[in-house]
Every structure is written in structure tokens, then in C-alpha cells.
mmCIF file of C-alpha atoms and ligand atoms in Angstrom:
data_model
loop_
_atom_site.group_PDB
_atom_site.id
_atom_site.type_symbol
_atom_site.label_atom_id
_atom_site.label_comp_id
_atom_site.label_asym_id
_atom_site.label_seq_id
_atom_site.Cartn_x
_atom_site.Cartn_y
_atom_site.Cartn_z
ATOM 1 C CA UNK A 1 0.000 0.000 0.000
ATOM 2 C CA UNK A 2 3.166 2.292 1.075
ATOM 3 C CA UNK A 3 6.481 2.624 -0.803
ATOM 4 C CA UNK A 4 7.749 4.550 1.960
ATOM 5 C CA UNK A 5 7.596 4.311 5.655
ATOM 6 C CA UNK A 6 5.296 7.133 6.914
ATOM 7 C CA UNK A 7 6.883 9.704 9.257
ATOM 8 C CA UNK A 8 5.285 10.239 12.623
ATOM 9 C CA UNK A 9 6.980 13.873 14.420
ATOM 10 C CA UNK A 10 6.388 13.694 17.925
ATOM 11 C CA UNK A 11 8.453 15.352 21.042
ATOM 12 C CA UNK A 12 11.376 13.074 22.274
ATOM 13 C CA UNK A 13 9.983 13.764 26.250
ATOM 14 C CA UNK A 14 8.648 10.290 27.430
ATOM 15 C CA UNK A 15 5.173 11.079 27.517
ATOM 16 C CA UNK A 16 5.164 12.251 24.233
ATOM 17 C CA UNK A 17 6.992 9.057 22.711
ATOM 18 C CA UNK A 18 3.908 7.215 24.369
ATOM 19 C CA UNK A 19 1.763 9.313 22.536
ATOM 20 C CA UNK A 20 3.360 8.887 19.016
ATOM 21 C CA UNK A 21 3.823 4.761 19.956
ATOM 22 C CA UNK A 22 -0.162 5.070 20.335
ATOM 23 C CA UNK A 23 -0.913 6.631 17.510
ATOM 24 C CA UNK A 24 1.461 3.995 15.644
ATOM 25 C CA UNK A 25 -0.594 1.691 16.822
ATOM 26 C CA UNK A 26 -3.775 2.416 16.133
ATOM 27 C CA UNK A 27 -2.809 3.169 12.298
ATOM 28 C CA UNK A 28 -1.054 -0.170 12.471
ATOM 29 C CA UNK A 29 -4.618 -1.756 13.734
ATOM 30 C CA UNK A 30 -6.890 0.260 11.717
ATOM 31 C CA UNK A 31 -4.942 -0.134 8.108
ATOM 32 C CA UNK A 32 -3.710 -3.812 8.864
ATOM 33 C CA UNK A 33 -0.107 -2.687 7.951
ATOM 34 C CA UNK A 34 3.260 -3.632 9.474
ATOM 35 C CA UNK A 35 4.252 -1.904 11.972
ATOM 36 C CA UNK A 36 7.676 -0.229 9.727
ATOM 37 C CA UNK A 37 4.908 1.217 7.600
ATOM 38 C CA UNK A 38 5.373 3.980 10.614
ATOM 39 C CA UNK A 39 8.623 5.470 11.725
ATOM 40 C CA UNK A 40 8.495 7.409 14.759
ATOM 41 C CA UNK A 41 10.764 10.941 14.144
ATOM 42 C CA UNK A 42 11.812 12.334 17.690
ATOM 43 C CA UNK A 43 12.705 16.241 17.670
ATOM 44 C CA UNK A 44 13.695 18.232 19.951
ATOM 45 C CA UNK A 45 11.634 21.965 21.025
ATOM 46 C CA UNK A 46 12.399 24.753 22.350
ATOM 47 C CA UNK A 47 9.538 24.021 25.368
ATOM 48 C CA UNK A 48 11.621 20.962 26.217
ATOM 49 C CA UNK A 49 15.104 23.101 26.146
ATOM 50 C CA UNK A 50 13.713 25.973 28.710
ATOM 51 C CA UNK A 51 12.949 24.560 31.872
ATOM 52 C CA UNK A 52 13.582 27.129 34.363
ATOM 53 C CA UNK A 53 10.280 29.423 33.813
ATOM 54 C CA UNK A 54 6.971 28.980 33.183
ATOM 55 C CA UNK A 55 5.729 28.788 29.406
ATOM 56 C CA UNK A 56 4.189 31.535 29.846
ATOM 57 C CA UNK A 57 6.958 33.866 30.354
ATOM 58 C CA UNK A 58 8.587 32.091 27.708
ATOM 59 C CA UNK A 59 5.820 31.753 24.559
ATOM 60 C CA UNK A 60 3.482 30.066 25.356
ATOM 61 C CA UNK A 61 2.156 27.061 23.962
ATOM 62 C CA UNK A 62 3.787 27.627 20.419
ATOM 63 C CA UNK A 63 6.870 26.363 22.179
ATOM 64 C CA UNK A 64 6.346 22.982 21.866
ATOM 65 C CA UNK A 65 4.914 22.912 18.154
ATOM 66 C CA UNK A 66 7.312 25.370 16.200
ATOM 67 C CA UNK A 67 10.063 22.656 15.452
ATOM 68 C CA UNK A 68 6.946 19.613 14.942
ATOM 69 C CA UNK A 69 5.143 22.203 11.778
ATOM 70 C CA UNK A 70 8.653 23.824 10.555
ATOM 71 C CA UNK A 71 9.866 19.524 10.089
ATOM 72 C CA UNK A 72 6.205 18.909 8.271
ATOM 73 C CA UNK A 73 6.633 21.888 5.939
ATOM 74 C CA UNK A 74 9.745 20.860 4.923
ATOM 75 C CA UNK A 75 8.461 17.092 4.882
ATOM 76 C CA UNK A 76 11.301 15.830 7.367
ATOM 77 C CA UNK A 77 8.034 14.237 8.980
ATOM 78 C CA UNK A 78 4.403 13.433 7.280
ATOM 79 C CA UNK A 79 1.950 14.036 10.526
ATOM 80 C CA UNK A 80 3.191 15.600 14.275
ATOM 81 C CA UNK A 81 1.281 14.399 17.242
ATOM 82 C CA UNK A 82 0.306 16.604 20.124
ATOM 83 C CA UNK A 83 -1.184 16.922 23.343
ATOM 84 C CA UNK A 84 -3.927 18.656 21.969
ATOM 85 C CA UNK A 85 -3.358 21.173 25.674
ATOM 86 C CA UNK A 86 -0.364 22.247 24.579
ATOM 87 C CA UNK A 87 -1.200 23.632 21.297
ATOM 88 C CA UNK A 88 -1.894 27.275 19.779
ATOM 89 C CA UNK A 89 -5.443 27.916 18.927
ATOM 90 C CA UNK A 90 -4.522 28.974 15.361
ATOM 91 C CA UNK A 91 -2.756 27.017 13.304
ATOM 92 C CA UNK A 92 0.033 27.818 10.857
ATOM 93 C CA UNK A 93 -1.161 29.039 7.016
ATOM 94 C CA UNK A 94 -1.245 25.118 5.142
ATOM 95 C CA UNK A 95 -1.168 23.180 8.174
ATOM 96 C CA UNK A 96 -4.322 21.094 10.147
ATOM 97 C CA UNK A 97 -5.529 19.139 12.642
ATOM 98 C CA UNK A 98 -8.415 16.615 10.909
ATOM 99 C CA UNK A 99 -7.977 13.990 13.696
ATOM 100 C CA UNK A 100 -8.183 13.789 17.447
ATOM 101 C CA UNK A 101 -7.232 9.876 18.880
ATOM 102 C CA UNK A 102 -9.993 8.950 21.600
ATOM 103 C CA UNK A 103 -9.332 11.019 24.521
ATOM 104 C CA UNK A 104 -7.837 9.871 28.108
ATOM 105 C CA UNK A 105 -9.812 11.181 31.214
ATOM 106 C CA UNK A 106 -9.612 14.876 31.200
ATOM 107 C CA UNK A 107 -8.889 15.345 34.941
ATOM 108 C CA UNK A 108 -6.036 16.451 37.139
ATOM 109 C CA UNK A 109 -4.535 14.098 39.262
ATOM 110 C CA UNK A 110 -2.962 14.589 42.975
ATOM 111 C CA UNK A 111 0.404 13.114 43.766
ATOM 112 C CA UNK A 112 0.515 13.891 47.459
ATOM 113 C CA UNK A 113 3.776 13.210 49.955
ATOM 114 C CA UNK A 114 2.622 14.883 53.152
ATOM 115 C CA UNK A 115 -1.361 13.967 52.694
ATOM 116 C CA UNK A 116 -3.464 11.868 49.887
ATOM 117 C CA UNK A 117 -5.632 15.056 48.906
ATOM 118 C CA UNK A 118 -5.227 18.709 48.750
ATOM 119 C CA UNK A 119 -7.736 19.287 51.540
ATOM 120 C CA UNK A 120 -5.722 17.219 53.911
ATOM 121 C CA UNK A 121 -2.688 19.166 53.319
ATOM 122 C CA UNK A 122 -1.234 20.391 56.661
ATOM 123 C CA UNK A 123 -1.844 24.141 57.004
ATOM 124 C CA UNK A 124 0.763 26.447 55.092
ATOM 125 C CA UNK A 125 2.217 23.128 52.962
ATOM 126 C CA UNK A 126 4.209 23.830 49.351
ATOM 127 C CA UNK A 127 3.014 22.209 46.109
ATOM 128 C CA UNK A 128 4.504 22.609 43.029
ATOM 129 C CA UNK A 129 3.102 23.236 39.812
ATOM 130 C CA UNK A 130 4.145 25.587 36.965
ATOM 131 C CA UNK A 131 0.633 26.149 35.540
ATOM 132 C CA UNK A 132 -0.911 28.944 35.858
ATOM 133 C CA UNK A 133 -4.130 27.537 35.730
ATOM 134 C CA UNK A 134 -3.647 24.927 38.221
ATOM 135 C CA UNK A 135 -1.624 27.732 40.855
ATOM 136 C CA UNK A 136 -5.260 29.583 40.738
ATOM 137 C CA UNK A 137 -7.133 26.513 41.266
ATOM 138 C CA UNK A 138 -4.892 25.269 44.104
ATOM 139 C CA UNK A 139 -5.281 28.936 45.576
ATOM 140 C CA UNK A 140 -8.913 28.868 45.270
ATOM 141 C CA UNK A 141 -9.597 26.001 47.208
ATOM 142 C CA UNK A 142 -6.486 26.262 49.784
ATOM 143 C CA UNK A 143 -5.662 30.236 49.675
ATOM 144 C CA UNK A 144 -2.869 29.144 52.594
ATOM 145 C CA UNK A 145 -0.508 26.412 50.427
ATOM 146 C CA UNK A 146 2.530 27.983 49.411
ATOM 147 C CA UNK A 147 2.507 27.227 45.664
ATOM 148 C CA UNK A 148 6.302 26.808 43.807
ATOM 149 C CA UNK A 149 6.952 26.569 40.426
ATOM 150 C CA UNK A 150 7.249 23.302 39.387
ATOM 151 C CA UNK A 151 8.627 22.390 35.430
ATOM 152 C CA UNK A 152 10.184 19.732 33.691
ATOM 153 C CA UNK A 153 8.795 16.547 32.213
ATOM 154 C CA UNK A 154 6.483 13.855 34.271
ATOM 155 C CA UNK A 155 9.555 12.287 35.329
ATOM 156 C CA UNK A 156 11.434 15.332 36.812
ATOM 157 C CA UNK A 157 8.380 16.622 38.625
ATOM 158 C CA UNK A 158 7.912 13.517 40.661
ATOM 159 C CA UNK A 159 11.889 12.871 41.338
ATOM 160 C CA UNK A 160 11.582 16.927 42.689
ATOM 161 C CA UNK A 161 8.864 15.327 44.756
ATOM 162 C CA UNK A 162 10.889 12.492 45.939
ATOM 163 C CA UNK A 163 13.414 15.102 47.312
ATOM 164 C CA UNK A 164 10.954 16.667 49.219
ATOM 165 C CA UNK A 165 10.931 20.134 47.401
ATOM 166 C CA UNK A 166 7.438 19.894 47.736
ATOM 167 C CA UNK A 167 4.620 17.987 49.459
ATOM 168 C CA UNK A 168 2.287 17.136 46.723
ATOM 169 C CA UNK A 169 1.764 18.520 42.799
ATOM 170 C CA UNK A 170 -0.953 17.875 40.139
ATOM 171 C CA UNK A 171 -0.188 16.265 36.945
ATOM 172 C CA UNK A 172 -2.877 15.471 34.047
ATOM 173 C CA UNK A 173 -4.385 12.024 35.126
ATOM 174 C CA UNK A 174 -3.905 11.064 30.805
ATOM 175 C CA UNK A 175 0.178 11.805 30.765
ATOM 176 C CA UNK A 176 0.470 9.588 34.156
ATOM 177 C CA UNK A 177 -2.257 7.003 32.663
ATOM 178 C CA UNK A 178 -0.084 6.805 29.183
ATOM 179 C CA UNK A 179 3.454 6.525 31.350
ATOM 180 C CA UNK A 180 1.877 3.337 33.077
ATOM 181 C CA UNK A 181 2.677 6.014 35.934
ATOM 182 C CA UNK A 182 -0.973 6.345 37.570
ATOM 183 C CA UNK A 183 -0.218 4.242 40.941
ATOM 184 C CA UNK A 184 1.817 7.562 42.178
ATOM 185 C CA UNK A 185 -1.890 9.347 41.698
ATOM 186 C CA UNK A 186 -3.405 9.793 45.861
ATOM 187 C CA UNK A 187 -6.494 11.690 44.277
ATOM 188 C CA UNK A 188 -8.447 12.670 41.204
ATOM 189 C CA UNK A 189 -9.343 16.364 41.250
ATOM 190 C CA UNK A 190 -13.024 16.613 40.884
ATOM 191 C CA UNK A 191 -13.942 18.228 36.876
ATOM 192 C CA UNK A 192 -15.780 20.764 38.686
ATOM 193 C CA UNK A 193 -13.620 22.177 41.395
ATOM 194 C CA UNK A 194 -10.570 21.491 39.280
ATOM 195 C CA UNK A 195 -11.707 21.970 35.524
ATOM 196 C CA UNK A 196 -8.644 20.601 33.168
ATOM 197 C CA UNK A 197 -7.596 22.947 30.803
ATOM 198 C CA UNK A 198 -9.433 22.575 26.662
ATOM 199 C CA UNK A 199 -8.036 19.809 25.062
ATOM 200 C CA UNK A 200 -6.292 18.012 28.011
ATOM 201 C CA UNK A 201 -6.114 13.997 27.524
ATOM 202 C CA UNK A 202 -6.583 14.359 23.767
ATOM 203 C CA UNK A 203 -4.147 13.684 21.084
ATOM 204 C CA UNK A 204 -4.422 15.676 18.300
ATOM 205 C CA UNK A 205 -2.739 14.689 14.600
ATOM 206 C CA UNK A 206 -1.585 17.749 12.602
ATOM 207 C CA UNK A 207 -0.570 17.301 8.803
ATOM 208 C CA UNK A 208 -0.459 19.309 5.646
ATOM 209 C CA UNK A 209 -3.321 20.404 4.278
ATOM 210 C CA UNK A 210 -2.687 19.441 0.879
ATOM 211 C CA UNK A 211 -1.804 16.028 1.804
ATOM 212 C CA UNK A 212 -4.827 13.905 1.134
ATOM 213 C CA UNK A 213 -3.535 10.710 1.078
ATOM 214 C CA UNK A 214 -2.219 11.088 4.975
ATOM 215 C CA UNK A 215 -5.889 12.981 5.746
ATOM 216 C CA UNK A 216 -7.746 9.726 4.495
ATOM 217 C CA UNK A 217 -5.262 7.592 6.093
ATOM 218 C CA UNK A 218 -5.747 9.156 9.753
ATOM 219 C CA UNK A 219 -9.283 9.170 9.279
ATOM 220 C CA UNK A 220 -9.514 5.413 10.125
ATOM 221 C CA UNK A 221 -8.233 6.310 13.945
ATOM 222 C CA UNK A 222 -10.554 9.839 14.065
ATOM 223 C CA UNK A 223 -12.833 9.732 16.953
ATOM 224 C CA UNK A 224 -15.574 11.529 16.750
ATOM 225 C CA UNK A 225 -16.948 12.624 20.083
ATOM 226 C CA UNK A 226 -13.047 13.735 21.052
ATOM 227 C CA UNK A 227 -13.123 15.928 17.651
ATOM 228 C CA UNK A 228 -16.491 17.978 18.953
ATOM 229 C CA UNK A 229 -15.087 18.401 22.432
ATOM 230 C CA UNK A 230 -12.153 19.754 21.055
ATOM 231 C CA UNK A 231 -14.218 22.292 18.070
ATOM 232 C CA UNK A 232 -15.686 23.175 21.649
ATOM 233 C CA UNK A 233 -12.858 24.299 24.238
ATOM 234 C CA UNK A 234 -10.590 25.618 21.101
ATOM 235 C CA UNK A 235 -13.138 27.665 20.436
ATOM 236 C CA UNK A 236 -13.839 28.877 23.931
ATOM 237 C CA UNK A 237 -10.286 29.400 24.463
ATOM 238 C CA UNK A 238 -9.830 31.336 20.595
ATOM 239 C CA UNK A 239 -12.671 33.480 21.910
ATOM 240 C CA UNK A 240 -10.845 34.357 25.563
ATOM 241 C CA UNK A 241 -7.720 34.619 22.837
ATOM 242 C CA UNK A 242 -5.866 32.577 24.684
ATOM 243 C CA UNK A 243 -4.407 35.370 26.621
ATOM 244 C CA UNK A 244 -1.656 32.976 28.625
ATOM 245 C CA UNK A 245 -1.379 34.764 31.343
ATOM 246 C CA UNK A 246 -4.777 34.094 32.404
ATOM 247 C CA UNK A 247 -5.297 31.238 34.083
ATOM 248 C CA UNK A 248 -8.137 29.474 31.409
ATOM 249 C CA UNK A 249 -9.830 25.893 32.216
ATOM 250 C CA UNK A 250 -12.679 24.554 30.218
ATOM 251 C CA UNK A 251 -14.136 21.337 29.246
ATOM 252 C CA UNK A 252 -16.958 20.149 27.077
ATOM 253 C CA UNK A 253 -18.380 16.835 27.578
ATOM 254 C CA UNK A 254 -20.439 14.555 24.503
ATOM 255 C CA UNK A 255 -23.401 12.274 25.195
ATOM 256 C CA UNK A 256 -24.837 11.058 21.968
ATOM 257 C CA UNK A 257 -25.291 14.329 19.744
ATOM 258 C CA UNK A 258 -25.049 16.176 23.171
ATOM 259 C CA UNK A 259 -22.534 18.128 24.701
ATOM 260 C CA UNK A 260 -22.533 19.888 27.670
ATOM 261 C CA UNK A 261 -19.093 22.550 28.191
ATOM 262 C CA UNK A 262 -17.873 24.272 31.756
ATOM 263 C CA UNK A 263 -15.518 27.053 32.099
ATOM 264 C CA UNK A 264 -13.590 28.968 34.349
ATOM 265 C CA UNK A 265 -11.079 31.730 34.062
ATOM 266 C CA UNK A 266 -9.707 33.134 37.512
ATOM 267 C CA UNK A 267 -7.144 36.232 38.858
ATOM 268 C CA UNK A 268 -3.596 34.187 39.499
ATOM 269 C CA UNK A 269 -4.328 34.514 42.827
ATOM 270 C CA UNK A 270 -7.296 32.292 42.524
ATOM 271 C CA UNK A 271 -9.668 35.326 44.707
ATOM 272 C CA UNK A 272 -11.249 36.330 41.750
ATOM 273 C CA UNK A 273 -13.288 33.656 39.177
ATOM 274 C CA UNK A 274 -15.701 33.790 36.480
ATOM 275 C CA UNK A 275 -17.540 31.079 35.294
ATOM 276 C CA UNK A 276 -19.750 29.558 32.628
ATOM 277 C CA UNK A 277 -21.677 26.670 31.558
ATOM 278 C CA UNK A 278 -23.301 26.033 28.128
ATOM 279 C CA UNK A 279 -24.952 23.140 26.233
ATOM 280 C CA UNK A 280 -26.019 22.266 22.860
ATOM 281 C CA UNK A 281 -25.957 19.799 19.708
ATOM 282 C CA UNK A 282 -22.698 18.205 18.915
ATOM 283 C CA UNK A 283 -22.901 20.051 15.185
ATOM 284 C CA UNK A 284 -22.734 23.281 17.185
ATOM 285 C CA UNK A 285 -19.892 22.729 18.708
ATOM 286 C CA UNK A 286 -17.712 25.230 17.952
ATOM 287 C CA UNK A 287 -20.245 28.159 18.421
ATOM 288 C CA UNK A 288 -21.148 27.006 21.607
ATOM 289 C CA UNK A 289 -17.513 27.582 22.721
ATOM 290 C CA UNK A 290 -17.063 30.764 21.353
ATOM 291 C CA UNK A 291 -20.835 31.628 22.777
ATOM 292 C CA UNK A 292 -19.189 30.517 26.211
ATOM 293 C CA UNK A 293 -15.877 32.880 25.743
ATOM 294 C CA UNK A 294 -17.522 35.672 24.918
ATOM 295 C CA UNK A 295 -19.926 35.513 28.023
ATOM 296 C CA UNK A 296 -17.255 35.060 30.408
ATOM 297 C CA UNK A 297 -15.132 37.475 28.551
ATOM 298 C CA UNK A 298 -17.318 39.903 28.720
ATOM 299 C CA UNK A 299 -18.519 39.126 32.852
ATOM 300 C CA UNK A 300 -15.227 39.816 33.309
ATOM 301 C CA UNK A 301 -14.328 43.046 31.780
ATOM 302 C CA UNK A 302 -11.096 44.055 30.344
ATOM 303 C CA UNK A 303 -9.257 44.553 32.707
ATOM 304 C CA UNK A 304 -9.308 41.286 34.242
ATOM 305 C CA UNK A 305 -7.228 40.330 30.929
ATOM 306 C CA UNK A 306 -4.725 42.945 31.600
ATOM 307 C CA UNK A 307 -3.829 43.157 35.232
ATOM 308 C CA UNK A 308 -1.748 40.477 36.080
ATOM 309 C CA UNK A 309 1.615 40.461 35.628
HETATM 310 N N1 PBG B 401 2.231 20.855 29.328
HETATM 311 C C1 PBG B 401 2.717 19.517 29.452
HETATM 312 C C2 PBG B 401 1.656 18.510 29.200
HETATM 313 N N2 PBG B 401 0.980 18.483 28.038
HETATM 314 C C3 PBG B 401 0.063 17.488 28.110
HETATM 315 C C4 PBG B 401 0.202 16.869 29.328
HETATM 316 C C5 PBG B 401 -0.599 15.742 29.843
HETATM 317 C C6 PBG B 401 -1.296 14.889 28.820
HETATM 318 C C7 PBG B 401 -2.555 15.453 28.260
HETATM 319 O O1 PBG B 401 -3.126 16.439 28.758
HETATM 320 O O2 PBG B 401 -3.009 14.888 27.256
HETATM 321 C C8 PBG B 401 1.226 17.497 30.024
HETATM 322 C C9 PBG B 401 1.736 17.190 31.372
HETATM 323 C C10 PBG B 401 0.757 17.501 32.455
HETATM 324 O O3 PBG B 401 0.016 18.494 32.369
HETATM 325 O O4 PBG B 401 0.725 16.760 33.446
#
């Protein structure tokens, strides 16, 4: 069927290997090809090189992409996975996303040292976590924890762990799940305390445009209800444009041609939140995000967008 082994770009961070062996496999299932029909391209970005300040002081989510679309425009690699989280809102001129894998469970996981849960925590405790959104959250619910910045890969965030530089941290229950990492997990963070950010636990395949053949090839491993929960948050969070200095969660959830989306933006601080909840038909699912970011948006005035710093 293929003269050529087709080029999978992923991220050479162990978590994102996972994610590109995955993806091998399900093309290898779905076409009934061997499995060197695939080769799996590690590269290097500059999100994995900078690891001693938060993304975004550094660029943002465009980190971690750049390298994966400049290698597929000049063909060095035929499709890029990504953790659909960790990428921009628009895409590069010639470049898209047709197909989303079947998403892992959206929520944040707990990896506690000193207590199983965040509420248990003893009074004035540290955790660690470089995201802005999950700071606020933390915050929110426990305004007393001491909250450090925490970066690195999966791997380097628990060993800080293990030396005691903090007593707990949140990871994304998927990236532990696809490790075969989830028996460090002491608690799931509840999706409506702790809403994950849009498009956490989903896989998302970029490729050219223009390239047909790879578009009908990945649509054998599309699924569906992860594509319309994704139209959904990337719309919410095109609409709030993904201003990354605001911490932004926001999650859409498909029954049938049903989905239901929650959202939350909040001050870093976590004192201040807005939030919003809309529902609709599956075919709508990219208006009923934007609906949903320009309500909050709006609730929350301007200058909510422009006073942190
Ligand atoms: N920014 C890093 C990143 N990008 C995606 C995931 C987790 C996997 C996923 O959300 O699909 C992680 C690590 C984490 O947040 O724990």
C-alpha cells in the first residue's frame, strides 16, 4: 500500500513518545499494515530546552509545536502528534488538525507526599506546579498552600517530589495514565472544582493540508466525540484569545449528539473567578464555545485580561 515508511513527528519527552507509539498503533490496527509502515521521528523543542520558567513567560504554547510544523513543511516528517493542551489555537497558514485519537480522562490528578488530597494538606504546605491555571485553582480552594513553580517533564516533577521540594503537585491524570505512571496518583481532582484545561487527555494529529492521502489515512483512527469536544474548548479558548497569562480551564463533555461545556477563568491569585456553563448539539460545537468565551469574557471586563503580571 506504502512505498515509503510514513513519518510520525512527535516530542522526544517520554510522555510524548507514548503518545506517538499510540498513535502507531492504532494506524497499524486500523490499516492492517506492518508496523515499519510507521517510523516514529523524535525532535527536539524549544519548550523541552527551557525549563527554568513557566511557558508563559517564555511563549506560550507555540513552544512545543514550532520545530513539529517547521519539520512537516519541509516534509522531514508526514503528521506531528500533540497533546492537543499544549497547542496554539490557530494554526500555521497550510497546516491542520483533521484527527483527534480517543481522549484519556480529562482530569487532574494529585500526587501527594505529606497527605493523599489537597484538603488534607497540613496548614501552610508547598506544592509545586508551573501552571498557571492549576496555581489559581490550588489557591482557590487552599488560599494558605505555598505554591512553587514546578517544570520539567512527568519524570522530573515527581523525582523533585521524591526530594521533598514539595509535598504534593498535580499532573494530568492522561500523561500519568499513558506513562503506566498512575499508581503515584493519591487523588483525582473533581472536573468541577478542578476543571482541566481545553483539550487536556486528547491527542491531536496535525498534517499538511494538501496532503490527502495522509488525511484519508488518519481518518480510520478519528474519533468523533473527542473531535467535537475539542471544536468546543478551542473555540472557547480562541474566543478568551488565549491570553496565557490568564489562568483558562474549560471542558466540554459529549453524550450522543449532546454536549454539555464548563468554564472557568480566575485572577492568578485564585480570589477572583468567572464562570460559565453552556450546552447544545454536537454540530454546534464550535459556536457554543465561542458563545461561552464571549460571556465570560465579557462578565469579566477588560481589565481582568490585563492586570496580572
Ligand atoms: N504541558 C505539558 C503537558 N501536556 C500534556 C500533558 C498531559 C497529557 C494530556 O493532557 O493529554 C502534560 C503534562 C501535564 O500536564 O501533566
Amino acid at each position: 500500500m506504502q512505498t515509503r515508511a510514513l513519518k510520525i513527528g512527535t516530542r522526544g519527552s517520554p510522555l510524548a513518545l507514548a503518545q506517538a507509539v499510540e498513535t502507531r498503533t492504532r494506524l497499524v490496527a486500523a490499516h492492517g499494515l506492518p508496523e515499519e509502515a510507521f517510523e516514529i521521528v523524535p525532535l527536539s523543542t524549544s519548550g523541552d530546552r527551557i525549563q527554568d520558567r513557566p511557558l508563559s513567560e517564555v511563549g506560550g504554547k507555540g513552544l512545543f509545536t514550532k520545530e513539529l510544523e517547521d519539520a512537516l513543511y519541509d516534509g522531514r516528517i508526514d503528521i506531528a502528534v500533540h497533546s492537543s493542551k499544549d497547542m496554539a489555537t490557530v494554526l500555521p497558514e497550510g497546516l491542520e488538525v483533521s484527527t483527534f485519537l480517543p481522549r484519556e480522562d480529562a482530569r487532574d490528578a494529585f500526587i501527594g507526599k505529606l497527605a493523599p488530597s489537597i484538603l488534607e494538606l497540613p496548614h501552610g504546605a508547598t506544592v509545586g506546579s508551573s501552571s498557571l491555571r492549576r496555581q489559581a485553582l490550588i489557591k482557590r480552594m487552599r488560599p494558605d498552600l505555598n505554591v512553587v513553580m514546578f517544570r520539567g517533564n512527568v519524570q522530573t516533577r515527581l523525582r523533585k517530589l521524591e526530594e521533598g521540594i514539595a509535598a504534593g503537585t498535580i499532573l494530568a491524570n492522561a500523561g500519568l495514565r499513558r506513562l503506566g505512571l498512575e499508581s503515584v496518583i493519591t487523588d483525582l481532582m473533581p472536573l468541577d472544582k478542578f476543571p482541566p484545561a481545553p483539550g487536556q487527555g486528547a491527542i491531536g494529529i496535525e498534517h499538511r493540508s494538501s496532503d490527502s492521502e495522509v488525511k484519508n489515512l488518519l481518518a480510520a483512527v478519528h474519533d468523533a466525540p473527542t473531535g467535537h469536544a475539542l471544536a468546543c474548548e478551542r473555540a472557547y479558548l480562541a474566543a478568551l484569545d488565549g491570553s496565557c497569562r490568564t489562568p483558562i480551564a474549560g471542558h466540554a463533555v459529549i453524550e450522543g449528539d449532546h454536549l454539555s461545556f464548563s468554564g472557568v477563568i480566575l485572577s492568578p491569585d485564585g480570589t477572583e473567578s468567572h464562570e460559565v456553563r453552556r450546552e447544545g448539539k454536537v454540530v454546534d460545537a464550535a459556536q457554543i464555545g465561542r458563545a461561552a468565551g464571549d460571556d465570560v469574557r465579557a462578565r469579566a471586563g477588560t481589565r481582568f485580561f490585563e492586570g496580572w503580571s
